[in-house]
Short mmCIF file of C-alpha atoms in Angstrom, two decimals:
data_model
loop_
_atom_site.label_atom_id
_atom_site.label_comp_id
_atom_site.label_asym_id
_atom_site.label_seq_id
_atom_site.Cartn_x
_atom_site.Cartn_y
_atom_site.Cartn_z
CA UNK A 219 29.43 10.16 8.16
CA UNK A 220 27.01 12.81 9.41
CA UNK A 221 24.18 12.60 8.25
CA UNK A 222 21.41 15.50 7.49
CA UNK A 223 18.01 15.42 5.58
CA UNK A 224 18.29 16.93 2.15
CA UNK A 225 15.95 19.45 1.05
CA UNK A 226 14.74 18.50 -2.33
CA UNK A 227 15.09 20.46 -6.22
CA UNK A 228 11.63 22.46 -7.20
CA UNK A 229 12.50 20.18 -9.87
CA UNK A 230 10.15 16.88 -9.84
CA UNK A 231 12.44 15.40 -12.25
CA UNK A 232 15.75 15.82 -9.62
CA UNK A 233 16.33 12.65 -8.18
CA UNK A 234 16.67 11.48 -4.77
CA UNK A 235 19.25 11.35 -2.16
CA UNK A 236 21.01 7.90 -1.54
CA UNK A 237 18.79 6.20 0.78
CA UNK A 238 21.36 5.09 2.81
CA UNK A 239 21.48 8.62 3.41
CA UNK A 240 18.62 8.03 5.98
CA UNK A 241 18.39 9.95 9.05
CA UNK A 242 18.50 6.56 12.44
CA UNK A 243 16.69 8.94 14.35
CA UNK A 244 13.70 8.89 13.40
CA UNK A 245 14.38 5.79 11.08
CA UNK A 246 14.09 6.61 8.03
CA UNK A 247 13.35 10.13 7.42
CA UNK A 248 15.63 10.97 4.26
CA UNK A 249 14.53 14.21 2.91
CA UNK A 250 12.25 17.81 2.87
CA UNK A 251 9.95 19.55 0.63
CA UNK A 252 9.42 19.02 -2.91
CA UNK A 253 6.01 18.31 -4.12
CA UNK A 254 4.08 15.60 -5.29
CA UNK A 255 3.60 15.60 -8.74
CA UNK A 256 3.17 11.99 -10.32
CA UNK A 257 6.67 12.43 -11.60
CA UNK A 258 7.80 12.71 -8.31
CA UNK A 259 5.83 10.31 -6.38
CA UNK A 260 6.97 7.74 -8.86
CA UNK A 261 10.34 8.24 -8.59
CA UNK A 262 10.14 8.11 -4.86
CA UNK A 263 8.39 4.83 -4.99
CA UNK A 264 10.47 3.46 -7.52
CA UNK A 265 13.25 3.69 -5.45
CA UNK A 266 11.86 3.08 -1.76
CA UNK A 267 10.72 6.15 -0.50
CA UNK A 268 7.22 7.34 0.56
CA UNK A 269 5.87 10.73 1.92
CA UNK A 270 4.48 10.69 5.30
CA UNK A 271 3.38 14.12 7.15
CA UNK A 272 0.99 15.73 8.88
CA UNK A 273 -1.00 18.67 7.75
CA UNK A 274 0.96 21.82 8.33
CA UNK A 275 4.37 20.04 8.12
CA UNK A 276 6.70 20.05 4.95
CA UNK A 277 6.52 17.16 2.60
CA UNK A 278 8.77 14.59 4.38
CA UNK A 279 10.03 11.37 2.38
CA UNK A 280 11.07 8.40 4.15
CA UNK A 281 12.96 5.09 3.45
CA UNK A 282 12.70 3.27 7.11
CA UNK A 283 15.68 0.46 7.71
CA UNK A 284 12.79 -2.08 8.12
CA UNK A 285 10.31 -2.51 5.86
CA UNK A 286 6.88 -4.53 5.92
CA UNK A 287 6.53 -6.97 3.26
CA UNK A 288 3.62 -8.96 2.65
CA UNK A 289 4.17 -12.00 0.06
CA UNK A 290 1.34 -12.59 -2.18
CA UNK A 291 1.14 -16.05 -1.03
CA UNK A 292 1.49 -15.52 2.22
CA UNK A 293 -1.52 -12.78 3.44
CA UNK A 294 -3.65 -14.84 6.02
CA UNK A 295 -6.79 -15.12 8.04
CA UNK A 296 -7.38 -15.94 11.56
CA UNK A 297 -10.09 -19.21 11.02
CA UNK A 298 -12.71 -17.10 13.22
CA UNK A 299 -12.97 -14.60 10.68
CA UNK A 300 -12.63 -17.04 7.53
CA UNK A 301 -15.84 -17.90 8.69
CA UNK A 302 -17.07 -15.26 9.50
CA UNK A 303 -16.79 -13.67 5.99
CA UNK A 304 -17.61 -16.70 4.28
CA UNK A 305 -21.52 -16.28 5.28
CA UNK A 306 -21.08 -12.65 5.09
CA UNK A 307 -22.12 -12.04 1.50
CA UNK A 308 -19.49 -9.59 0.64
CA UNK A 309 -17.98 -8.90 -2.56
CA UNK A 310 -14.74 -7.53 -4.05
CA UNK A 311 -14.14 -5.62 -6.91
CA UNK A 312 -11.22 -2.77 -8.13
CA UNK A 313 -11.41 0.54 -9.44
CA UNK A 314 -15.26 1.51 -9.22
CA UNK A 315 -14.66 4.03 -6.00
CA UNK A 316 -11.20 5.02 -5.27
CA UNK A 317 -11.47 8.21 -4.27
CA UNK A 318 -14.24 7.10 -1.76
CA UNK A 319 -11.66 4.65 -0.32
CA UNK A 320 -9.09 7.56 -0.41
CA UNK A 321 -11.27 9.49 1.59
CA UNK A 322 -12.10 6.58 4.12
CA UNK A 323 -8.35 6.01 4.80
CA UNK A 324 -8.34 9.26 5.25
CA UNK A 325 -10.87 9.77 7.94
CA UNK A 326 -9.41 9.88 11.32
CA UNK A 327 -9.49 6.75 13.81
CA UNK A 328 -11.03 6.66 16.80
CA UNK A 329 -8.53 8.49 19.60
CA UNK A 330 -6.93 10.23 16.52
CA UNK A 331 -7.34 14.35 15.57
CA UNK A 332 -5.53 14.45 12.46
CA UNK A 333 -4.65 12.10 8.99
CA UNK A 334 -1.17 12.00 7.11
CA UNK A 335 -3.74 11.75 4.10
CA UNK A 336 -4.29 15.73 3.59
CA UNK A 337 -6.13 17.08 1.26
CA UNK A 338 -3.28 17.79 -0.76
CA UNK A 339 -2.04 13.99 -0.78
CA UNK A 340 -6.33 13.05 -1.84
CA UNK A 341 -5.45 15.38 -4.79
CA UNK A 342 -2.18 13.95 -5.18
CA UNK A 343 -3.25 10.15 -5.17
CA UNK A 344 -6.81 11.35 -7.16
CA UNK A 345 -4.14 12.46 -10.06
CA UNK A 346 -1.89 8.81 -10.18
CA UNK A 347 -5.62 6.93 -10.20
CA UNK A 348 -6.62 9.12 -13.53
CA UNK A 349 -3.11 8.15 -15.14
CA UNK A 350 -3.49 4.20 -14.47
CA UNK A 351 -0.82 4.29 -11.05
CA UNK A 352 -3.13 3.66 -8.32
CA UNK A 353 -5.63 1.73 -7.31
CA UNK A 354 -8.16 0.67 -4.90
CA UNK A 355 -9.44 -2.23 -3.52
CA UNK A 356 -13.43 -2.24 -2.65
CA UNK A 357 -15.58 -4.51 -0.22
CA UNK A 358 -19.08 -4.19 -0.69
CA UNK A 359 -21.52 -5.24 1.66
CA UNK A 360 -24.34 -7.73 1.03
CA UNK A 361 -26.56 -4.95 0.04
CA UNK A 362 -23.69 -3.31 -1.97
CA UNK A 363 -22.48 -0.54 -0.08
CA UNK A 364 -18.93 0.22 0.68
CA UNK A 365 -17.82 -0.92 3.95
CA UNK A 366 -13.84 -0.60 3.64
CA UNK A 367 -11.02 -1.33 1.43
CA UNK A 368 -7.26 -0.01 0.42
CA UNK A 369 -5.34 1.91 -1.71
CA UNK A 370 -2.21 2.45 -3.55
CA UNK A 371 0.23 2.12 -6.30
CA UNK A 372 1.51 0.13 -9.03
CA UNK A 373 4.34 0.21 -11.14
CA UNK A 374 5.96 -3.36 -13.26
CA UNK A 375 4.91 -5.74 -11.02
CA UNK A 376 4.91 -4.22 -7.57
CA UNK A 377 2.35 -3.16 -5.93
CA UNK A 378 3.06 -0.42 -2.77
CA UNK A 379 0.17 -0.71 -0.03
CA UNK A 380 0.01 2.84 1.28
CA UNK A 381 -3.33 2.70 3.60
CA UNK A 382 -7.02 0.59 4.31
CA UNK A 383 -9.75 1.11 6.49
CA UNK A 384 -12.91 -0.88 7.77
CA UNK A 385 -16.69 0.27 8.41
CA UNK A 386 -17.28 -3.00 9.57
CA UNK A 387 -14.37 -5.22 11.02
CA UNK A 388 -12.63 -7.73 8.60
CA UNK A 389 -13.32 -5.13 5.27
CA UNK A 390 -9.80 -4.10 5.07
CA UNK A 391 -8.65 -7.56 6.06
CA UNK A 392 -10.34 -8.98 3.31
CA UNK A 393 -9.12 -6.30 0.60
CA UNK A 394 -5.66 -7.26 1.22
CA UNK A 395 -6.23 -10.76 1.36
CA UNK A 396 -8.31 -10.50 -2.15
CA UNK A 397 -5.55 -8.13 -3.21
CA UNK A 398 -3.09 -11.15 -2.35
CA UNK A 399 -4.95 -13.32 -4.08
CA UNK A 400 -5.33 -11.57 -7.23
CA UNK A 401 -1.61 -10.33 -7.66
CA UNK A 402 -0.29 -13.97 -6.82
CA UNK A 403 -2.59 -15.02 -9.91
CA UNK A 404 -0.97 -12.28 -11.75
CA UNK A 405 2.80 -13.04 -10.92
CA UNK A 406 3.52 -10.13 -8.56
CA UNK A 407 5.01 -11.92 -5.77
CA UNK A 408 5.16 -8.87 -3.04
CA UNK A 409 3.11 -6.33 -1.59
CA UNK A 410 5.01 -3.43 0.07
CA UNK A 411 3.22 -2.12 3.44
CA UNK A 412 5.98 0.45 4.41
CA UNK A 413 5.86 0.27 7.88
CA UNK A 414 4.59 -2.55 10.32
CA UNK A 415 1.52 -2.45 12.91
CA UNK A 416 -0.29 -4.85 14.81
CA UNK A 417 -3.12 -5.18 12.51
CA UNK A 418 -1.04 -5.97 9.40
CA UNK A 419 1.23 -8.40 11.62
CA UNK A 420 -2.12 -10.80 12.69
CA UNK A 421 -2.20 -11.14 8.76
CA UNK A 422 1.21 -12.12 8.10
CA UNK A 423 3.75 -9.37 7.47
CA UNK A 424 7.28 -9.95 7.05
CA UNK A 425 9.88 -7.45 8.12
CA UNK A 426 12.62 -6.90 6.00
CA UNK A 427 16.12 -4.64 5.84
CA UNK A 428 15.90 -1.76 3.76
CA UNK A 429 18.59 -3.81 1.20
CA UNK A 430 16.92 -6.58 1.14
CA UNK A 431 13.56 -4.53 0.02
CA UNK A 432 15.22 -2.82 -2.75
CA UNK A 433 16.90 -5.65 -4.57
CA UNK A 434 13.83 -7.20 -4.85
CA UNK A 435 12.34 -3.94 -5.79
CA UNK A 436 14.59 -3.11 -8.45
CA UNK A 437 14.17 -6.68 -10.13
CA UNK A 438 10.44 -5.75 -10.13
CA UNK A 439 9.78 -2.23 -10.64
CA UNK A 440 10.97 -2.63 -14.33
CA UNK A 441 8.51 -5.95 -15.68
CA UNK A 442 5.73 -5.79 -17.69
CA UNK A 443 2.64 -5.02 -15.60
CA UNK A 444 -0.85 -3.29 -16.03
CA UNK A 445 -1.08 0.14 -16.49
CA UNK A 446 -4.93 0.50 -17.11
CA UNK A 447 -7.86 0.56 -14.99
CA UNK A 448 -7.69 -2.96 -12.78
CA UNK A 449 -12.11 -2.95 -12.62
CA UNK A 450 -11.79 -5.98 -15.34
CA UNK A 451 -8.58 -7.64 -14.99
CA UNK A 452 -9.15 -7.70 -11.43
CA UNK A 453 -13.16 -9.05 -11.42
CA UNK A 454 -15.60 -9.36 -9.31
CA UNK A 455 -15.22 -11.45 -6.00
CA UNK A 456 -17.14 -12.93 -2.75
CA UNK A 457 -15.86 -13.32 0.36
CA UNK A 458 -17.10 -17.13 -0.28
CA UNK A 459 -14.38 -17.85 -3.44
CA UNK A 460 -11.23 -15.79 -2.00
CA UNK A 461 -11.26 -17.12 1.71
CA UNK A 462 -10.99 -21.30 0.87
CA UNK A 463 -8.11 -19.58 -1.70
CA UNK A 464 -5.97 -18.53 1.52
CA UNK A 465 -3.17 -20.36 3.89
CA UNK A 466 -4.50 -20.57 7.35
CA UNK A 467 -3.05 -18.31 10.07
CA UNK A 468 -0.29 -20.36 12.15
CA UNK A 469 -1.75 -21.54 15.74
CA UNK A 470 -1.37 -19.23 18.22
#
């Protein structure tokens, strides 16, 4: 079959192409334009698709043929930097600054001129956060500031990953691993990261087909989760009680 990327409805309710309708080249990329209204968004992520573009592009929606994976009980540390935060006096907490982690993801990295996190998709995510979707993660420092964290959405018992950042090295790592931590606690056994990188493989990512992804998505999507504000159910965590919590990263 030939395959083409489908422009999308001005409807947010239409639904979404088959995503084994998937473009090979580039992986993944199923479909064009829409917008992202909350109804929308969900329904992408509900069924294994996630906007990625640049500013000045189209709204692009992808569903790759590999997909990172993190289990909840299987996010790890490198022992170095188990240590590390142990004595580090940071703290974790949800919910108290999300669009200040929005906004740190969103800041380019060093070598980079440009985000996929425009100011349309700020507005976007801002929006999901006000009707209990997404959430952050926060690491404070031992004085309390904000030195990194993550972001992204909920729905049942799934939680999609969509970005993190560090001030100071290990911040992100540590919001996912708390993350991890919590969710495992909670039930919610995976932790969708989209697409794999170098950092996210050091802490244990699993790469999985595209099938395998949404079968377990669609047995999750549909539980019982939380759809309020995560600043209490999540608490208030140091570095100290999450890291002994971990599994060890394998030897190299």
């Amino acid at each position: 079959m030939s395959r083409r990327i489908v422009e999308l409805s001005p409807d947010p309710d239409a639904p979404f192409p088959p995503v084994d309708w998937a473009l090979r080249d580039p992986d993944g990329l199923l479909a064009v334009g829409g917008d992202l209204s909350p109804t929308r968004f969900l329904n992408a992520y509900r069924n294994g698709i996630f906007p990625w573009f640049s500013e000045g592009e189209p709204i692009l929606w992808w569903s790759p043929s590999q997909r990172a994976v993190f289990r909840t009980d299987g996010v790890h540390l490198a022992h170095r930097l188990r240590r590390r935060l142990r004595n580090s006096g940071w703290t974790v907490r949800a919910d108290t600054a999300f669009a200040e982690v929005v906004a740190g993801c969103a800041a380019p990295r060093p070598g980079q001129h440009g985000t996929w996190i425009t100011a349309g998709m700020q507005a976007a995510y801002q929006h999901l956060h006000a009707l209990g979707h997404a959430h952050s993660i926060e690491v404070l420092d031992a004085d309390g500031q904000l030195i990194g964290g993550l972001f992204g959405l909920s729905f049942g018992r799934m939680f999609c990953a969509d970005s993190m950042y560090s001030a100071v090295s290990g911040a992100s790592s540590l919001a996912l691993a708390a993350l991890a931590w919590r969710l495992r606690d909670w039930g919610w056994p995976l932790i969708d990261a989209q697409v794999p990188n170098a950092h996210t493989q050091r802490l244990g990512v699993d790469i999985w087909p595209r099938p395998r992804y949404l079968a377990a998505l669609t047995e999750l999507r549909d539980a019982p989760g939380l759809s309020q504000p995560w600043s209490d159910a999540f608490g208030h965590w140091s570095a100290a009680q999450v890291c002994p919590l971990l599994p060890h990263a394998p030897a190299a």
